[in-house]
Each structure stands twice: as C-alpha cells, then as structure tokens.
mmCIF file of C-alpha atoms and ligand atoms in Angstrom:
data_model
loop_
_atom_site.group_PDB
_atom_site.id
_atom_site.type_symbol
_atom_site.label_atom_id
_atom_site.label_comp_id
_atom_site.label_asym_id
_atom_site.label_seq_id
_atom_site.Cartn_x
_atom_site.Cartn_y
_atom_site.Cartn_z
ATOM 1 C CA UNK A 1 -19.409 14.129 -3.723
ATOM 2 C CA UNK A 2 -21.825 12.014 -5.567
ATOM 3 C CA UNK A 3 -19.557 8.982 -4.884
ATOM 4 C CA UNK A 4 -20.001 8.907 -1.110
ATOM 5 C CA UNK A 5 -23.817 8.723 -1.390
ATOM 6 C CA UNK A 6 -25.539 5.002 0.656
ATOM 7 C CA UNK A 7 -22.625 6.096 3.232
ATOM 8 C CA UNK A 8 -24.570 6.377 6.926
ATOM 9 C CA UNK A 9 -22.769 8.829 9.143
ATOM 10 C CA UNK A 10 -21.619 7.368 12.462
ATOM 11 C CA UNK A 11 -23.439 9.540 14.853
ATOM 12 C CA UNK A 12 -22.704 9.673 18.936
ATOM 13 C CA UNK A 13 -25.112 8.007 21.416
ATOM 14 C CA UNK A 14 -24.000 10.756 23.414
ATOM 15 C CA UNK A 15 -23.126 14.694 23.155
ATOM 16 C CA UNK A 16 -20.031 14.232 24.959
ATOM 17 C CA UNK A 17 -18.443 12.491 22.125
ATOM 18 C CA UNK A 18 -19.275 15.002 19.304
ATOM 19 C CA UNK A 19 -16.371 15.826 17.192
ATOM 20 C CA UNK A 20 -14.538 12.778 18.164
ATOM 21 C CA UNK A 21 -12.120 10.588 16.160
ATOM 22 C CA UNK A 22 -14.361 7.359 16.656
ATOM 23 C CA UNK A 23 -10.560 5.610 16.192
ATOM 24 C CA UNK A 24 -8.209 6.893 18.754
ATOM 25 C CA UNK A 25 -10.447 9.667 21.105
ATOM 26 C CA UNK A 26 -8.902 13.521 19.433
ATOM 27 C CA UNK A 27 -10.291 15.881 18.189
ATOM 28 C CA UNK A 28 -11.803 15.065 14.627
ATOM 29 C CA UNK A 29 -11.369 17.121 11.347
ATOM 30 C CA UNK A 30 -12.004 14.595 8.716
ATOM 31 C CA UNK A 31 -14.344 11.731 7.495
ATOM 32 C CA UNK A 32 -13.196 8.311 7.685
ATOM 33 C CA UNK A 33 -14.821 5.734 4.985
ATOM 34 C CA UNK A 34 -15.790 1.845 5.376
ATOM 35 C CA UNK A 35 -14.926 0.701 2.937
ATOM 36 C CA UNK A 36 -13.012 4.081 1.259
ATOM 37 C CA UNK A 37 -15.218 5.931 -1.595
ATOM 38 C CA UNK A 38 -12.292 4.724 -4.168
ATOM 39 C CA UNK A 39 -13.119 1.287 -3.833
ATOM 40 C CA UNK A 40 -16.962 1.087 -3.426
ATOM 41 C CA UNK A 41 -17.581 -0.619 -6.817
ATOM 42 C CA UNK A 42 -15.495 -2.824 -5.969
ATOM 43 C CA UNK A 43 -17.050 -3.731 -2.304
ATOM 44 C CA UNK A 44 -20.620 -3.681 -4.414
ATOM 45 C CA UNK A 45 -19.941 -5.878 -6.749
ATOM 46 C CA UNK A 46 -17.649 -8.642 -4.912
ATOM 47 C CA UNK A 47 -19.758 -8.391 -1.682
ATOM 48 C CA UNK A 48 -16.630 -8.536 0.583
ATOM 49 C CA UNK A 49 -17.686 -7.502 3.752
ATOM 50 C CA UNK A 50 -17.839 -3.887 4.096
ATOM 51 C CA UNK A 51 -20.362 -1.727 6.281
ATOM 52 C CA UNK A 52 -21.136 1.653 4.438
ATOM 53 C CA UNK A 53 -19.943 4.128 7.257
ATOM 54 C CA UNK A 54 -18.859 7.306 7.560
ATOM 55 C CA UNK A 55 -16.797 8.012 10.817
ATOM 56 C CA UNK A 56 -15.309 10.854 12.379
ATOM 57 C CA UNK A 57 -11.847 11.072 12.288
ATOM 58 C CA UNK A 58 -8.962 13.399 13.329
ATOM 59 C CA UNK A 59 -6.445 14.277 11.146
ATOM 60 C CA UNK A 60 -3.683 11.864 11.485
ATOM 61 C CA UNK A 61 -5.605 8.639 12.115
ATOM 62 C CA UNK A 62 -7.377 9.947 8.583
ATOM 63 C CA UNK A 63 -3.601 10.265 7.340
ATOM 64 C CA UNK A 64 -3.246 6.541 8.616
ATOM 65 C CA UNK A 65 -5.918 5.258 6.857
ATOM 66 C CA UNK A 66 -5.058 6.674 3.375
ATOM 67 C CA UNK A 67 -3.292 3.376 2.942
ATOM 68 C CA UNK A 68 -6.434 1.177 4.387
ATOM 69 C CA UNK A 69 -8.334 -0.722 2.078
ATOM 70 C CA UNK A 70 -10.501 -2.714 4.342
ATOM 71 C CA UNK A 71 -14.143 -2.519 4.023
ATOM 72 C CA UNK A 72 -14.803 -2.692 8.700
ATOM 73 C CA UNK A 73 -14.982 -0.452 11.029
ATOM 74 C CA UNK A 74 -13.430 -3.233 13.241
ATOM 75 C CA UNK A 75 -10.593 -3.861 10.479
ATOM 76 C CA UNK A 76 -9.671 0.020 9.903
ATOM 77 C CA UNK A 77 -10.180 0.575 13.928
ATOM 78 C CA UNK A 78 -7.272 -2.123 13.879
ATOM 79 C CA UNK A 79 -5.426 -0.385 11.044
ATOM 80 C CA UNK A 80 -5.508 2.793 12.543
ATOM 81 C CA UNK A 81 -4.088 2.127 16.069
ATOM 82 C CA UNK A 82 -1.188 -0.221 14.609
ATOM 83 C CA UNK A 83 -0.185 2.758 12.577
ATOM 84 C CA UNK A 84 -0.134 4.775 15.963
ATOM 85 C CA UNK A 85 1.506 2.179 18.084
ATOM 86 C CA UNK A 86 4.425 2.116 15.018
ATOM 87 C CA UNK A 87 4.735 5.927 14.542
ATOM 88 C CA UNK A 88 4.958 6.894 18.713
ATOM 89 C CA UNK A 89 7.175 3.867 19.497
ATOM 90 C CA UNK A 90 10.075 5.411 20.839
ATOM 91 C CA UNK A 91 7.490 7.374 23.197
ATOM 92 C CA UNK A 92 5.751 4.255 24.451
ATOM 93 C CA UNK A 93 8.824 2.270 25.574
ATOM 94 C CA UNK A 94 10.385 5.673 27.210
ATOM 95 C CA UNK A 95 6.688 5.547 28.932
ATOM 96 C CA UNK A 96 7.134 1.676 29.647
ATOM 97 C CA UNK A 97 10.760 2.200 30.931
ATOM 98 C CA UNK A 98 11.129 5.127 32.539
ATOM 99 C CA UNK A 99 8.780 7.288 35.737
ATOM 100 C CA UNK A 100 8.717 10.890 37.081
ATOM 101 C CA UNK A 101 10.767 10.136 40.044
ATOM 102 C CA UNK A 102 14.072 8.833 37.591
ATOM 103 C CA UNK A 103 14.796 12.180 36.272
ATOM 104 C CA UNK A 104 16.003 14.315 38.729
ATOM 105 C CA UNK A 105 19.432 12.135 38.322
ATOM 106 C CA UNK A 106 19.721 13.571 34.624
ATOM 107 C CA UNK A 107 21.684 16.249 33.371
ATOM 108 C CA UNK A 108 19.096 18.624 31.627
ATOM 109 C CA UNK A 109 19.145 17.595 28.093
ATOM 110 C CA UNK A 110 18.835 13.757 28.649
ATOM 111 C CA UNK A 111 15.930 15.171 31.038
ATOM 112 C CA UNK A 112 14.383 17.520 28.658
ATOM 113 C CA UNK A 113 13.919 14.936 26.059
ATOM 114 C CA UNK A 114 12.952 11.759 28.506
ATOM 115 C CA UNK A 115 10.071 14.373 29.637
ATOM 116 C CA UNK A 116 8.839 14.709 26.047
ATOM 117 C CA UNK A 117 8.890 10.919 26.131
ATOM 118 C CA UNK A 118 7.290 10.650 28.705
ATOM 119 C CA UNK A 119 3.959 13.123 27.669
ATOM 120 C CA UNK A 120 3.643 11.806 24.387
ATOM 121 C CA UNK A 121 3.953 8.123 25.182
ATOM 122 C CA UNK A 122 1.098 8.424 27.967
ATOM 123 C CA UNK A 123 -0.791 10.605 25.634
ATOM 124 C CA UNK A 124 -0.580 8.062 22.667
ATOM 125 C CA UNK A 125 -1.267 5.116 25.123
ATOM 126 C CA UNK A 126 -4.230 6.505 25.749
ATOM 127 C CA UNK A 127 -5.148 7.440 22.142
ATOM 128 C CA UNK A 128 -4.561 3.399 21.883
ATOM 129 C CA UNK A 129 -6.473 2.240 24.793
ATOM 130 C CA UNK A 130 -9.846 4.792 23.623
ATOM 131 C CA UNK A 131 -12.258 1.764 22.802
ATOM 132 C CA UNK A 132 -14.473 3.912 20.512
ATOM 133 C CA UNK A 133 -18.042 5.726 21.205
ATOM 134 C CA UNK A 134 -20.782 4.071 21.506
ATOM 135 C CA UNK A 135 -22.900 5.241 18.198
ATOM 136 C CA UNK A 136 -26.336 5.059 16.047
ATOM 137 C CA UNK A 137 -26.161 4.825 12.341
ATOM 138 C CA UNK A 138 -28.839 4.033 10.001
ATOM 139 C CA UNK A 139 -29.501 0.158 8.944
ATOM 140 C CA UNK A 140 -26.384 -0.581 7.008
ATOM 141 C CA UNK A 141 -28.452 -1.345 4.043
ATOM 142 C CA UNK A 142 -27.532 -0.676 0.642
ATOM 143 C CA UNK A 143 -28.729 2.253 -0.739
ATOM 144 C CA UNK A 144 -27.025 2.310 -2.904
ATOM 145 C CA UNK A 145 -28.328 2.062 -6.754
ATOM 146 C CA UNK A 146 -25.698 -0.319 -8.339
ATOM 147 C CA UNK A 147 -26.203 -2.897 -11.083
ATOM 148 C CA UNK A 148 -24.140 -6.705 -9.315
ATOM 149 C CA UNK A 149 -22.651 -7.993 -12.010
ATOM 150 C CA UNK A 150 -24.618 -11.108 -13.302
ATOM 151 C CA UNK A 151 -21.347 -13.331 -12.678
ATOM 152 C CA UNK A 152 -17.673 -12.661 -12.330
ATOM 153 C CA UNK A 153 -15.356 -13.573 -15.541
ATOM 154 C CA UNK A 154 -11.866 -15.279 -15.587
ATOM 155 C CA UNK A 155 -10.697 -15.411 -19.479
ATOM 156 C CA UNK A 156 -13.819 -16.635 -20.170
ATOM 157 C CA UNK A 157 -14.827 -18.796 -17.378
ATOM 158 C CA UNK A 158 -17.743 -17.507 -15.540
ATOM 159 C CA UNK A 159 -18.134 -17.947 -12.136
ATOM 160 C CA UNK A 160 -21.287 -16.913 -10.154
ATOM 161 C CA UNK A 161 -19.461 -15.774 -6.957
ATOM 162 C CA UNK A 162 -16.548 -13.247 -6.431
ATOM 163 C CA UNK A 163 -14.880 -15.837 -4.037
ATOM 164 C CA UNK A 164 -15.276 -18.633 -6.424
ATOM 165 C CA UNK A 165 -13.454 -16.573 -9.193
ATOM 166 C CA UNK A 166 -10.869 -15.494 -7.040
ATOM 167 C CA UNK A 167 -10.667 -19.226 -5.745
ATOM 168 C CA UNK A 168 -10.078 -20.074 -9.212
ATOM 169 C CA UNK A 169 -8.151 -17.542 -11.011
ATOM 170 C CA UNK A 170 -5.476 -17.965 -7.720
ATOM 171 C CA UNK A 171 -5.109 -21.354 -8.435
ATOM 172 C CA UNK A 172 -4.954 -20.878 -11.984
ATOM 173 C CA UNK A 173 -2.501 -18.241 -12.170
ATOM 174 C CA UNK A 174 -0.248 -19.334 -9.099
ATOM 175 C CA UNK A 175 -1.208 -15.472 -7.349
ATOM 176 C CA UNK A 176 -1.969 -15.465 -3.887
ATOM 177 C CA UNK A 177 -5.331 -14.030 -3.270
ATOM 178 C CA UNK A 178 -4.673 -11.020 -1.148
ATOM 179 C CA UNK A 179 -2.386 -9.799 -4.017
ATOM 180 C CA UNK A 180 -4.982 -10.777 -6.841
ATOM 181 C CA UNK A 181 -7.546 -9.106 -4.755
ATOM 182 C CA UNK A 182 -5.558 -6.165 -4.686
ATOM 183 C CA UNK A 183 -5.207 -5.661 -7.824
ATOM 184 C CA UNK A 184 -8.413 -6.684 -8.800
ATOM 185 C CA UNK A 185 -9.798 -3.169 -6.586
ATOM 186 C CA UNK A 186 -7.282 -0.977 -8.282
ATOM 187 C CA UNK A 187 -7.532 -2.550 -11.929
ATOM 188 C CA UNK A 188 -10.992 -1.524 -12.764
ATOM 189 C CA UNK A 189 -12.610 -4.690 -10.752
ATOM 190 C CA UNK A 190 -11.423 -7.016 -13.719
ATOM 191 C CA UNK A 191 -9.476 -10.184 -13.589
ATOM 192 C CA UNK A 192 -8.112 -9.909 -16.772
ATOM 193 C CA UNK A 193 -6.704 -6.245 -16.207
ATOM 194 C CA UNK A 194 -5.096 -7.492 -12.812
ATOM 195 C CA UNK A 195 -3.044 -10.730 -14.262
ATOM 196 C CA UNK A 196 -1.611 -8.871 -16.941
ATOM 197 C CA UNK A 197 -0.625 -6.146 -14.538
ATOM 198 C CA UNK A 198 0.413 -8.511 -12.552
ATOM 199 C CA UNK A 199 2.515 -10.497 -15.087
ATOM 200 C CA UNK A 200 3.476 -7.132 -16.439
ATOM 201 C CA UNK A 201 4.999 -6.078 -12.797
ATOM 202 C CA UNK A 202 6.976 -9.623 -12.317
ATOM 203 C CA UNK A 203 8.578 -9.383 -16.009
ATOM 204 C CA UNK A 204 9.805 -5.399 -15.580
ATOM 205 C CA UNK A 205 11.462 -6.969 -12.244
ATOM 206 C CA UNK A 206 12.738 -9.785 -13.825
ATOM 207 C CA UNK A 207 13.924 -7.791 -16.833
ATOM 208 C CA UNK A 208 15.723 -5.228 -14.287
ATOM 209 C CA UNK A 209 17.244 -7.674 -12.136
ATOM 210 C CA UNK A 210 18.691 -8.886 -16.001
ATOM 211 C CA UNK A 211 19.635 -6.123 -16.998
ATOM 212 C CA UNK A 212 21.884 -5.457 -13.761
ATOM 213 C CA UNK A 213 23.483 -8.655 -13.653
ATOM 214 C CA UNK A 214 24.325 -8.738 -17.268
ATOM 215 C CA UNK A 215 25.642 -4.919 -17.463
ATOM 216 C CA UNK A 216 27.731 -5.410 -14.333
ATOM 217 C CA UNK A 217 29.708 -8.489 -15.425
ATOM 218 C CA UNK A 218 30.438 -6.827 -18.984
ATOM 219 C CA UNK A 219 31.770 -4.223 -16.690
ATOM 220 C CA UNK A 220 34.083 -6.229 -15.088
ATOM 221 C CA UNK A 221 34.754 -7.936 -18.133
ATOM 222 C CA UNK A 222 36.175 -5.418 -20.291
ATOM 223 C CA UNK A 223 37.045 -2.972 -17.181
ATOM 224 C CA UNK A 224 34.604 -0.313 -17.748
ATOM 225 C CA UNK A 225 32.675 2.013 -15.114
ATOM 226 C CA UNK A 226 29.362 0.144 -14.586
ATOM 227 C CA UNK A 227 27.504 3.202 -15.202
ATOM 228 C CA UNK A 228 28.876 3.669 -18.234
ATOM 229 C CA UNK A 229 28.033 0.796 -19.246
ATOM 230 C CA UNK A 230 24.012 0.981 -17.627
ATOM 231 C CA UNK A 231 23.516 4.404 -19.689
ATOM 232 C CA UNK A 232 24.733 3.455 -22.939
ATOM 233 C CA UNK A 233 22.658 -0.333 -22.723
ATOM 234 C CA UNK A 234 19.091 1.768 -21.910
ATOM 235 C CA UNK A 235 20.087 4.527 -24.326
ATOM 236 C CA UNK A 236 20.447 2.187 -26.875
ATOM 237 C CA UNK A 237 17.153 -0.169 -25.378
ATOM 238 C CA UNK A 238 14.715 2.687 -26.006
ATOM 239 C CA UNK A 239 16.274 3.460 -28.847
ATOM 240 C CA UNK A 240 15.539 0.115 -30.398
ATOM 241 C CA UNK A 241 12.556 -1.563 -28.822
ATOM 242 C CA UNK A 242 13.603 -5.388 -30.926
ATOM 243 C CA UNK A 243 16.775 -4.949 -29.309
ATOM 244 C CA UNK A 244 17.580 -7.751 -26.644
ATOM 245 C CA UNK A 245 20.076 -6.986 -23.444
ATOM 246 C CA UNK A 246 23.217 -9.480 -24.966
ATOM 247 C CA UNK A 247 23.124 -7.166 -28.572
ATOM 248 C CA UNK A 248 23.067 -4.090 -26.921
ATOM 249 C CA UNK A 249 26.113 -5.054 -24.526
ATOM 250 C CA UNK A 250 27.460 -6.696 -28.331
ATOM 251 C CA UNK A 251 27.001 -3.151 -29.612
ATOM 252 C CA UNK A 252 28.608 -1.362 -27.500
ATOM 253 C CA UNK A 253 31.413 -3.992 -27.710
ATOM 254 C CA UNK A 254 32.212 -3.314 -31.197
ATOM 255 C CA UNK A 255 31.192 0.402 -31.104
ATOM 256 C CA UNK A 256 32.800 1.364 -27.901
ATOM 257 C CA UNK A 257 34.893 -0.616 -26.498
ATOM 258 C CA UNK A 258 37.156 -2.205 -29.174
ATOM 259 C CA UNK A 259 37.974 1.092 -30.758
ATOM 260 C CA UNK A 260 39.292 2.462 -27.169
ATOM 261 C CA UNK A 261 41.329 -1.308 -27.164
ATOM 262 C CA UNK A 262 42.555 -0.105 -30.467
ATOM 263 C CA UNK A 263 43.867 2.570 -29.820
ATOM 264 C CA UNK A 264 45.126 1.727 -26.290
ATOM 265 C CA UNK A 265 47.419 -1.266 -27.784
ATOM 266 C CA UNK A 266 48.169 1.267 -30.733
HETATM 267 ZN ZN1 ZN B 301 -7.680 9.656 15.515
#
C-alpha cells in the first residue's frame, strides 16, 4: 500500500517482545497506524500532532482501534485499553469481588461461570496493566513527499494556520471544534465541505423530528393509525420534492380521509 509509505515500524529493543501487541501484551496479527493511513492528509496538512508509526497489534486491540482517529501512540495506547476495560467489565469486577477460596460454597453452575470470571478478568487485567515494550523506530521525520497547503480557507478567509481556521470557523459557525475537526478529516480536509455537511446533518434531524411530531398529532386528530399516516406523508414527499410536511398531511386530508368520513356518516 502506497498510502502507508513515511510510516516507521515500531521495532522491539528486545527479542523477547517480537510479535507483540505494543498495546495490551498478546500475541500480534495486525498493524496498528499513528495516525491511521485514512487520515494522513489530513495529519500532513493540519500538523496536529501525530507520530508516523506503525505498531504491532493483535487482533482485537486492532478491532478497537478501527474507531480511533488520534494521531499518538500515547492517545491510541489510551484508546485501546478503555475499549478493553469496557468490553471485559463484567470479568474485572467478578475478579475485583470474588477469590478462589469463595467457590466451593456454589452449586456448580453459579461456580462454573464465576470461574470463567475469574480467568478472563485476571487475564484482561493484565492485558491492561502491560505498559508497552520498550522500542527503536526511525526519527519520526516526515518522509513523506506532500505539498502543506499554502494557508487554510474558511469561505474565503484565509488563515495561515490549521488552528487559527478552526479557531475561527468554530466561532463563526457556532460548531464545537472536536466536531468541526471531525468532519473536516472525513470531508476531504475542507471547511466548506464539513459546514454544509454539518448543516446538512442538523436540518435532516430537524426535518425528522418535524415530520414525527406533525404526522403523529394528525393521527390523533382524525383517529388514524400513525403509520398510516407516516407512509402515505413520505410516499407523497418523494413524490413531490416542493411539497412541504402541512400540504402533504392537507392532501391526504382531502384525498383520504374525508372520503372514508363520507362514507362513514353516509
Ligand atoms: Zn492488543
């Protein structure tokens, strides 16, 4: 993969940790990137701290990580083990609670599954306590060929400085700046694209939350099965993009419902 090239491999001091997830101490399978390959434009061009590495990684912590955007070892290292710690819960407080010596008062199932408890909350305790090998990797310089963007553009301001754009365009747009930074990674690194999906997002929730209030009490209204009523409003919706919520319920008033009132009062 071209992508992952300026990437310096995290390599053990020692032979003993070979193969080892540098995150929780297992066995590891996979490659773990700071920051991931998906978002390395984006760590180029802002400058956001981010180390180049690739690390050793087992299977699940790699699993984990999936949903880690950070650009640290130190910040997916945290990432990683909070997953853990939320995943093996149950197991750790059965390990907190409970020792050996407690069971033989059980009846065999209650025993059975304490004992499971028990294994798999000392093993993940451990996984949670491993601080990490100690490691060489090659000056975490840039290799990297990659043109930094002369400044950073906010609907045509310029700004020289990621942070003073995203200082800006938060206080301009009322967006906090973790979410605007978000969305500034996964919209091609562009302010612009990341507002409007961002306005985009809030008016689809806004028109849903509409749309379910409005349906529901014409529902009531004129006694008719809410879903009914939900199918017919979207059928006729994407039917007729001009068409607001209020003339679709109006339609399906006087197409609908009125004739069934007709013919009910006779
Ligand atoms: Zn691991």
């Amino acid at each position: 993969m071209a992508a992952e090239s300026g990437y310096h491999l995290l390599v053990p001091t020692y032979s003993s940790s070979f193969n080892t997830c540098f995150y929780c101490g297992c066995i590891a399978a996979e490659f773990d990137y700071a920051p991931p390959v998906q978002y390395r434009d984006f760590y180029l061009a802002t400058k956001e701290a981010s180390e180049f590495l690739k690390i050793p990684t087992c299977g699940e912590c790699h699993e984990h990580l999936k949903a880690c955007k950070a650009g640290t070892l130190e910040e997916r290292r945290t990432f990683a083990k909070d997953k853990l710690a939320k995943k093996y819960a149950k197991a750790l407080t059965i390990y907190e609670m409970w020792s050996e010596n407690e069971l033989n008062d059980l009846d065999f199932s209650l025993r059975h599954s304490i004992e499971a408890g028990l294994t798999l909350g000392e093993e993940t305790t451990e996984r949670l306590r491993y601080p990490g090998f100690d490691y060489e990797a090659a000056e975490h310089q840039q290799s990297v060929p990659y043109n930094t963007p002369k400044y950073f553009e906010v609907f045509g301001d310029q700004f020289t400085t990621f942070r003073e754009a995203l200082d800006f365009a938060s206080k301009a747009y009322r967006i906090p700046k973790n979410t605007l930074k978000e969305y500034f990674a996964d919209n091609n690194n562009s302010f612009e694209e990341a507002i409007h999906a961002i306005h985009k997002e809030v008016a689809e929730k806004e028109f849903t939350k509409q749309l379910k209030t409005l349906c529901n009490a014409f529902a009531k209204k004129h006694k008719q099965p809410i879903i009914f009523v939900h199918k017919q409003v979207e059928r006729y919706l994407s039917e007729n993009e001009e068409m607001t919520i209020p003339e679709a319920l109006e339609h399906l008033f006087l197409t609908r419902v009125m004739p069934q009132q007709k013919i009910i009062k006779g």
